[in-house]
Structure formats: structure tokens, C-alpha cells
Coordinates of C-alpha atoms and ligand atoms in Angstrom, one line a residue:
M15 CA 4.2 52.1 7.6
E16 CA 6.0 53.6 10.5
I17 CA 5.7 57.1 11.8
G18 CA 7.9 58.8 14.3
I19 CA 6.5 61.3 16.8
I20 CA 8.9 64.1 17.6
G21 CA 8.8 67.5 19.2
L22 CA 10.2 69.6 22.0
P23 CA 10.0 68.4 25.6
K24 CA 6.5 68.7 27.0
S25 CA 4.8 69.5 23.7
G26 CA 2.4 66.6 24.3
K27 CA 4.1 63.9 22.2
T28 CA 3.1 61.0 24.5
T29 CA -0.4 62.5 24.9
I30 CA -0.8 62.5 21.1
F31 CA 0.7 59.0 21.0
N32 CA -1.9 57.7 23.5
A33 CA -4.7 59.4 21.5
L34 CA -3.5 57.7 18.3
T35 CA -2.8 54.3 19.7
R36 CA -5.4 54.2 22.5
G37 CA -2.3 53.7 24.6
K38 CA -1.7 54.4 28.3
A39 CA 1.9 55.5 28.2
E40 CA 2.8 57.8 31.1
T41 CA 2.5 61.6 30.4
R42 CA 4.1 64.0 32.8
A43 CA 4.3 67.7 33.3
F44 CA 7.7 67.8 34.9
S45 CA 10.1 64.9 35.1
A46 CA 12.8 64.5 32.6
A47 CA 12.0 62.9 29.2
G48 CA 12.3 59.1 29.1
V49 CA 14.9 57.6 26.8
E50 CA 12.9 54.5 25.9
P51 CA 10.5 55.2 23.1
N52 CA 6.8 54.3 23.3
V53 CA 5.8 52.0 20.4
G54 CA 2.2 51.3 19.4
V55 CA 0.5 49.7 16.4
V56 CA -2.8 51.0 15.0
K57 CA -5.1 49.1 12.7
V58 CA -6.2 51.2 9.8
S59 CA -10.0 51.1 9.4
D60 CA -11.1 50.8 5.8
E61 CA -14.7 50.2 4.7
R62 CA -13.5 48.5 1.6
L63 CA -12.0 45.7 3.7
E64 CA -15.4 45.3 5.4
G65 CA -17.0 45.3 1.9
L66 CA -14.6 42.5 0.8
G67 CA -15.5 40.6 4.0
A68 CA -19.2 40.7 3.1
L69 CA -18.4 39.7 -0.5
L70 CA -15.8 37.0 -0.1
K71 CA -16.6 35.6 3.4
P72 CA -13.0 35.0 4.4
K73 CA -12.1 33.4 7.7
R74 CA -10.2 36.4 8.6
L75 CA -10.0 40.2 7.8
V76 CA -6.7 41.7 8.5
P77 CA -6.4 45.5 8.3
A78 CA -3.3 47.4 7.4
E79 CA -1.2 48.7 10.3
V80 CA 0.6 51.9 11.2
K81 CA 3.3 51.8 13.8
Y82 CA 3.9 54.9 15.9
V83 CA 7.1 55.5 17.7
D84 CA 7.2 58.3 20.4
V85 CA 10.7 59.5 21.1
A86 CA 12.3 62.5 22.8
L87 CA 14.5 63.6 19.9
A88 CA 15.1 67.3 20.7
A89 CA 15.0 66.8 24.5
D90 CA 18.7 66.1 24.5
R91 CA 20.7 68.1 22.1
K92 CA 23.7 65.9 22.2
D93 CA 21.4 63.1 20.9
G94 CA 20.3 64.9 17.8
S95 CA 23.1 63.8 15.7
G96 CA 23.0 60.1 15.9
G97 CA 22.5 58.9 19.5
A98 CA 19.8 56.7 21.0
A99 CA 16.7 58.8 20.2
R100 CA 17.7 59.1 16.5
S101 CA 18.3 55.4 16.2
H102 CA 14.7 54.7 17.0
L103 CA 13.6 56.8 14.1
T104 CA 15.7 55.3 11.3
R105 CA 12.9 53.0 10.0
T106 CA 10.3 55.7 10.0
D107 CA 8.6 56.7 6.7
A108 CA 7.3 60.0 8.0
L109 CA 7.5 62.2 11.1
V110 CA 4.7 63.7 13.2
L111 CA 6.0 66.9 14.6
V112 CA 4.1 67.8 17.7
A113 CA 4.1 71.5 18.6
R114 CA 2.6 72.9 21.8
A115 CA -0.1 75.5 21.2
F116 CA -2.2 74.9 24.4
G117 CA -1.8 77.6 27.1
G118 CA -2.0 77.4 30.8
E119 CA 0.5 77.4 33.6
A120 CA 0.2 73.7 34.7
V121 CA 2.8 72.7 32.2
P122 CA 5.9 75.0 32.1
A123 CA 6.6 76.6 28.7
P124 CA 10.1 78.2 28.8
G125 CA 10.0 81.4 26.8
G126 CA 6.2 81.3 26.4
V127 CA 4.0 79.3 24.1
D128 CA 5.0 79.7 20.5
P129 CA 4.3 76.7 18.2
W130 CA 5.9 78.4 15.1
R131 CA 9.2 78.9 17.0
D132 CA 9.1 75.3 18.2
I133 CA 8.5 73.9 14.7
A134 CA 11.4 75.8 13.3
A135 CA 13.6 74.7 16.2
V136 CA 12.8 71.0 15.7
N137 CA 13.4 71.3 12.0
T138 CA 16.8 72.9 12.7
E139 CA 17.5 70.0 15.1
L140 CA 16.9 67.5 12.3
V141 CA 19.0 69.5 9.8
L142 CA 21.9 69.7 12.3
G143 CA 21.7 66.0 13.1
D144 CA 21.9 65.2 9.4
L145 CA 24.8 67.7 8.9
A146 CA 26.8 65.8 11.6
I147 CA 26.0 62.5 9.8
A148 CA 27.1 63.9 6.4
E149 CA 30.3 65.3 7.9
R150 CA 31.2 61.9 9.5
R151 CA 30.5 60.1 6.2
L152 CA 32.7 62.6 4.3
E153 CA 35.5 62.0 6.8
R154 CA 35.2 58.2 6.3
I155 CA 35.2 58.5 2.6
G156 CA 38.3 60.8 2.8
E157 CA 40.1 58.2 4.9
S158 CA 39.3 55.4 2.4
L159 CA 40.5 57.5 -0.5
K160 CA 43.8 58.2 1.2
G161 CA 44.8 54.5 1.3
P162 CA 46.5 52.6 -1.5
R163 CA 44.6 52.3 -4.8
N164 CA 41.1 51.3 -3.7
P165 CA 39.2 49.1 -6.1
E166 CA 36.0 51.0 -5.2
R167 CA 37.6 54.4 -5.8
D168 CA 35.3 55.5 -8.5
A169 CA 32.2 54.7 -6.5
L170 CA 33.6 56.5 -3.5
V171 CA 34.5 59.6 -5.5
K172 CA 30.9 59.7 -6.8
E173 CA 29.5 59.2 -3.3
Q174 CA 31.8 61.9 -2.0
A175 CA 30.4 64.4 -4.5
L176 CA 26.8 63.5 -3.6
V177 CA 27.4 63.8 0.2
E178 CA 29.4 67.0 -0.2
R179 CA 26.4 68.5 -2.1
I180 CA 24.0 67.4 0.6
R181 CA 26.3 68.6 3.3
A182 CA 26.7 72.1 1.8
A183 CA 22.9 72.4 1.4
L184 CA 22.3 71.3 5.0
E185 CA 24.9 73.8 6.2
G186 CA 22.8 76.5 4.4
G187 CA 19.8 75.3 6.4
A188 CA 18.1 73.3 3.7
A189 CA 16.5 70.0 4.9
V190 CA 17.2 67.0 2.6
R191 CA 13.5 66.9 1.6
D192 CA 13.9 70.5 0.2
Q193 CA 17.1 69.9 -1.7
G194 CA 15.5 68.7 -4.9
L195 CA 17.6 65.5 -5.1
S196 CA 17.0 63.4 -8.2
A197 CA 15.2 60.1 -7.5
E198 CA 18.6 58.3 -8.0
D199 CA 20.4 60.5 -5.6
A200 CA 17.6 60.3 -3.0
R201 CA 17.8 56.5 -3.2
A202 CA 21.6 56.6 -2.8
A203 CA 21.1 58.9 0.2
E204 CA 18.6 56.6 1.9
G205 CA 21.3 54.5 3.5
Y206 CA 22.5 57.5 5.6
Q207 CA 19.0 57.7 7.2
L208 CA 18.9 61.5 7.1
L209 CA 15.8 62.4 9.1
S210 CA 15.3 65.7 7.4
S211 CA 14.4 63.8 4.2
R212 CA 11.2 62.5 5.9
P213 CA 7.9 64.1 5.1
V214 CA 6.4 66.0 8.1
L215 CA 2.9 66.3 9.5
V216 CA 2.8 69.1 12.0
V217 CA 0.3 68.3 14.8
L218 CA -0.5 71.5 16.6
N219 CA -1.5 70.4 20.1
I220 CA -4.2 72.9 21.0
G221 CA -6.2 73.5 24.1
E222 CA -10.0 73.0 24.2
D223 CA -10.4 76.8 24.2
Q224 CA -8.7 76.9 20.8
L225 CA -10.9 74.3 19.2
P226 CA -13.0 76.9 17.3
R227 CA -9.8 78.3 15.8
A228 CA -8.4 74.8 14.7
A229 CA -8.9 75.4 11.0
E230 CA -7.4 78.9 11.2
L231 CA -4.3 77.6 13.0
E232 CA -3.8 74.8 10.5
G233 CA -4.0 77.4 7.7
E234 CA -1.4 79.5 9.5
S235 CA 0.9 76.5 9.9
R236 CA 0.7 75.6 6.2
R237 CA 1.4 79.2 5.3
R238 CA 4.5 79.4 7.5
F239 CA 5.7 75.9 6.7
P240 CA 4.6 75.3 3.2
G241 CA 6.4 72.0 3.0
F242 CA 4.6 70.5 6.0
Q243 CA 1.1 69.1 6.2
A244 CA -0.8 70.3 9.3
A245 CA -3.5 69.2 11.7
A246 CA -4.7 71.0 14.9
I247 CA -5.7 68.5 17.5
C248 CA -6.6 68.8 21.2
G249 CA -4.3 66.1 22.5
K250 CA -5.6 65.9 26.0
L251 CA -9.2 65.7 24.9
E252 CA -8.4 63.1 22.2
M253 CA -6.5 61.0 24.6
E254 CA -9.5 60.9 26.9
L255 CA -11.8 60.1 24.1
A256 CA -9.5 57.3 22.9
Q257 CA -10.1 55.6 26.2
L258 CA -13.9 55.5 25.7
D259 CA -15.8 53.0 23.5
D260 CA -16.7 54.2 20.0
A261 CA -20.4 55.1 20.7
E262 CA -19.5 57.1 23.8
A263 CA -16.7 58.9 22.0
A264 CA -19.0 59.8 19.0
E265 CA -21.5 61.3 21.4
F266 CA -18.8 63.4 23.1
R267 CA -17.5 64.5 19.7
T268 CA -20.9 65.8 18.6
A269 CA -21.3 67.6 21.8
M270 CA -17.8 69.2 21.6
G271 CA -18.1 69.9 17.9
V272 CA -15.0 67.9 17.0
S273 CA -15.9 66.1 13.8
E274 CA -13.4 63.5 12.8
G275 CA -11.4 61.5 15.3
A276 CA -7.7 62.5 15.7
L277 CA -6.7 59.0 14.9
Q278 CA -8.6 58.8 11.5
R279 CA -7.4 62.3 10.7
V280 CA -3.8 61.7 11.3
I281 CA -3.8 58.4 9.5
R282 CA -5.6 60.0 6.5
L283 CA -3.1 62.9 6.4
S284 CA -0.1 60.6 6.7
Y285 CA -1.4 58.5 3.9
E286 CA -1.8 61.6 1.7
L287 CA 1.6 63.0 2.8
L288 CA 3.3 59.8 1.8
G289 CA 1.2 59.1 -1.2
M290 CA 0.2 55.8 0.3
V291 CA -2.6 53.6 -1.1
S292 CA -4.0 50.3 -0.1
F293 CA -4.3 47.1 -2.0
F294 CA -6.0 43.9 -0.9
S295 CA -4.8 40.2 -1.0
T296 CA -7.3 37.4 -0.7
A297 CA -5.3 34.2 -0.3
H298 CA -5.7 31.4 2.3
G299 CA -9.1 32.3 3.5
E300 CA -7.8 35.7 4.6
V301 CA -8.5 39.1 3.1
R302 CA -5.7 41.5 4.1
A303 CA -5.1 45.2 3.4
W304 CA -1.6 46.4 2.6
S305 CA -0.1 49.9 2.4
V306 CA 2.3 50.8 -0.4
R307 CA 3.2 54.1 -2.1
R308 CA 1.0 54.9 -5.1
D309 CA 2.4 53.5 -8.4
T310 CA 4.5 50.8 -6.7
P311 CA 5.4 48.2 -9.3
A312 CA 3.5 44.9 -8.8
P313 CA 6.5 42.8 -7.9
R314 CA 7.6 45.2 -5.2
A315 CA 4.0 45.2 -3.8
A316 CA 4.1 41.4 -3.8
G317 CA 7.3 41.6 -1.8
K318 CA 5.4 43.3 1.0
I319 CA 3.5 40.0 1.5
H320 CA 6.6 37.8 1.0
S321 CA 10.0 38.2 -0.4
D322 CA 9.5 34.9 -2.4
M323 CA 6.6 36.5 -4.2
E324 CA 8.7 39.3 -5.4
R325 CA 11.6 37.1 -6.4
G326 CA 9.5 34.6 -8.2
F327 CA 6.9 37.1 -9.5
I328 CA 5.1 35.8 -12.6
R329 CA 2.0 38.0 -12.9
A330 CA -0.8 39.6 -10.9
E331 CA -4.6 39.0 -11.3
V332 CA -6.1 42.4 -10.5
V333 CA -9.7 43.6 -10.1
A334 CA -10.5 47.1 -8.8
Y335 CA -12.5 47.0 -5.5
R336 CA -15.2 49.2 -7.1
D337 CA -15.6 46.7 -10.0
L338 CA -15.7 43.7 -7.8
A339 CA -18.2 45.3 -5.5
G340 CA -20.3 46.2 -8.5
C341 CA -20.3 42.6 -9.7
G342 CA -21.1 41.0 -6.4
S343 CA -18.7 38.1 -6.8
M344 CA -15.3 37.2 -8.2
A345 CA -16.9 34.8 -10.7
E346 CA -19.1 37.5 -12.1
A347 CA -16.2 39.9 -12.3
K348 CA -14.3 37.3 -14.3
K349 CA -17.2 36.8 -16.6
R350 CA -17.5 40.5 -17.3
G351 CA -13.8 40.6 -18.1
L352 CA -13.0 42.9 -15.2
L353 CA -10.3 40.6 -13.8
R354 CA -7.1 41.6 -15.5
L355 CA -3.8 39.8 -15.9
E356 CA -1.0 42.3 -15.2
G357 CA 2.8 41.9 -15.6
K358 CA 5.9 43.1 -13.9
A359 CA 5.5 46.7 -15.1
Y360 CA 2.0 47.1 -13.6
L361 CA 1.8 49.9 -11.1
V362 CA -0.5 49.2 -8.1
Q363 CA -3.5 51.5 -7.8
D364 CA -5.6 52.3 -4.7
G365 CA -8.2 49.7 -4.0
D366 CA -6.7 46.9 -6.2
V367 CA -7.7 43.4 -5.2
I368 CA -4.7 41.3 -6.2
T369 CA -3.8 37.7 -6.4
F370 CA -0.1 37.2 -7.2
L371 CA 1.1 34.3 -9.2
F372 CA 4.7 33.3 -8.4
S373 CA 7.1 30.4 -8.5
V374 CA 10.4 30.0 -6.6
Ligands
LIG12 N1 -3.9 71.6 29.0 C1 -3.3 70.7 28.2 N2 -2.3 69.9 28.7 C2 -1.8 69.0 27.9 C3 -2.2 68.8 26.5 N3 -1.4 67.9 26.0 C4 -0.6 67.5 26.9 N4 -0.7 68.2 28.1 C5 0.0 68.1 29.3 O1 1.4 68.4 29.1 C6 2.2 67.6 29.8 C7 3.2 66.9 29.0 O2 2.6 66.0 28.1 P1 3.3 64.7 27.5 O3 2.4 64.1 26.5 O4 3.9 63.9 28.5 O5 4.4 65.5 26.7 P2 5.7 64.9 26.0 O6 6.0 65.8 24.8 O7 5.6 63.5 25.7 O8 6.8 65.2 27.1 P3 8.3 64.5 27.2 O9 8.2 63.1 26.6 O10 8.6 64.6 28.7 O11 9.1 65.4 26.4 C8 1.3 66.6 30.6 O12 1.1 67.0 31.9 C9 0.1 66.6 29.8 O13 -1.1 66.3 30.6 C10 -3.3 69.6 26.0 O14 -3.8 69.5 24.9 N5 -3.8 70.5 26.9
LIG13 MG1 6.8 61.8 26.3

């Protein structure tokens, strides 16, 4: 799972990135935005993985991972349409949109602090960038259709109709995610890497003085931008807490009245936003957690582990984590008939412990 962190200059993207990844990337109040993205990987903590460790005693426990990419998308308007910043976001599954809500003069805020204005501006930036891509694609299709009888003519005409529909809607200001594309059209459009198709989690970067209003601000964000999930986080504080060890950080949290860590919160909300679930594999002395979309067919889930397992998929042996934990051992689960054999059509559920059988 890969998540892009975007937002206007100086909104606190890198600060939030550091809080999420326990990173130490440079944050700055003035200098121009860097072009190189910050990339960090976070292990997703999951008590079920610990539970499986206690039960199955594997040599290794491997948590699922989330990759965060911190880029300056809107810092350079020329770049919005398809330049370097955008190219770093093409593999992302979702976007965290950081909006400045913290006050103070130390960091300049042109036009004053207004997170709602900034969220709208970044959204517009995504839509305009996608519009440019759609227009370029239409030009190319037009060129191809001009030539002598093209064997792929029918496919191109069909594509042209789809891209034209998307283009018109973008021009009217509608993000791809709000265009109500059919599943088939959405899949066809995936290749264009239109960023406004990505689900968005707004992170309101609040100051410490705004902590008591965090829930209220999140509510207001969801009211104003009903399509976006929202979390209000004090980026600077969270970044400092991320540098402490867990016990110290917990103590500070209690003292400050900040319950859940920003990291856990953002990961949880991203999972919900994307409809992600976890399943567990147990082969080769290793228990490993994997993230997939809910209701991913078993062969596709197997392909996460290895493409051979998808290609040569035979069946899946599945036991729900809850059942396995209740039985205390795999043998007992088998005895009680809780270990199921599932075929190609099986849709993976959260907490499934799966052994894939395959042959290539
Ligand atoms: N007071 C306060 N300052 C913050 C907060 N978050 C970030 N800052 C400050 O804002 C400035 C910019 O933060 P960055 O995290 O570098 O912002 P950015 O969005 O990555 O900036 P660019 O990459 O340059 O666009 C830094 O001086 C931070 O210390 C916050 O929650 N409160
Ligand atoms: Mg930055």
C-alpha cells in the first residue's frame, strides 16, 4: 500500500511525514520546496500478528507495510499536469492531503490561514492536472485515428468516447473519483494515472492550542468535503513524539490529552478509506501480514505473495484468525472442521489465515 502526501507549500507535509514514518527529513519555514520526494516505509502493527506468533511460534513475524511518499505537488503549478512531482505519485493507492490549520507568524501564510480554501485549491490542482492528461490523450487518439485504416480503430474509438466523457466532467470541475465511472471504465482509466481518482484523507495540521477543537474541525472538514475522510493532527507535536520511545510517548500523550497516535490513526483511516483488510500467510517458518482490498479474489491475493502463486493457483486453505485463536492450534482447528478449502472464486476476508496451494 502506497500513500502520497500532498498539500500546498509549508502546510507541514514533511512534518507529518516525519510523524508517520519516525523520519528525520528536513522541514523548513522558508526555503523553496525540494523536488526530491521523501519516501518512508511504516510497519503496520496488528495484534493478530502477535497472536499468531504466540500460537504458531514461527521464526519470523513480518508485518504489513505502508509506504509514504512526501512530494511538493502544488508547489510548482507547471508541474501539476505531469511533471516530476506527479510522476512520484503514480503508484499511490490514496492521497493524504495536508492542510495548514495552525496559526502563528513563524511560518508565512500568504492570504492568511484557511484550510478549507487550501483543500479546495489542491483538489482543483489535481483536477487540472488530470484535465491536461486527458486532453493530451485525446490528441494522441485523434492522431492515430487520422492515419490509414488502423487495425485497432474500434478500440481507439471506444477509448476516445471514455476519455472525452472524463475530460468533459473534469472541465466541469468533477474529480474522477466523483464521476460515477463504472467498474469497467474505472479499470480502463487506471492506465492514465489520473490522481483525482484517488481516495483522499484530509489531515488538518493543527496547532497545540487547537487540540481541544480537533473533533469539531474534523466534523467541519467532512461537512465541507463529504467525499474526503478527515483527521486533525498536531503535526509538530506528533513529529516530536515520534522521536521518543513508546513508553515516553504514551506518557506525554496522556498528559496532553491526545489519545491515539497520529501514525495508528492515519493508518487506520487509510485502511478504512481504501477498504483494505489484512490476511496472514504462514509458510516457511514465517508468519506474514498482507494488505489487500476487501473481497479480493483468492488468486489475486496469492499474487501479492508471488506471481507464480496467482498463475498456478489451485486452492486456498483458510481459517479465520478468530477461529484459530479459539482453537489454540492449527491441528485443533482442522479437527473441528474450521479449516476450509476454498477455490478461485473465494473472496478474502479480514483476518483470514491462508495457505495457498499452487503449481507452476
Ligand atoms: N507551529 C507549528 N508549526 C508547524 C506545524 N507543522 C509544521 N510547522 C512548521 O511549518 C514549517 C513547514 O513545515 P514542513 O513540514 O517543512 O512543510 P512542507 O509542507 O513539507 O513544506 P514544503 O515541502 O517546503 O512545501 C516548518 O517550519 C515547520 O516547523 C505545526 O503543527 N505547528
Ligand atoms: Mg516538505
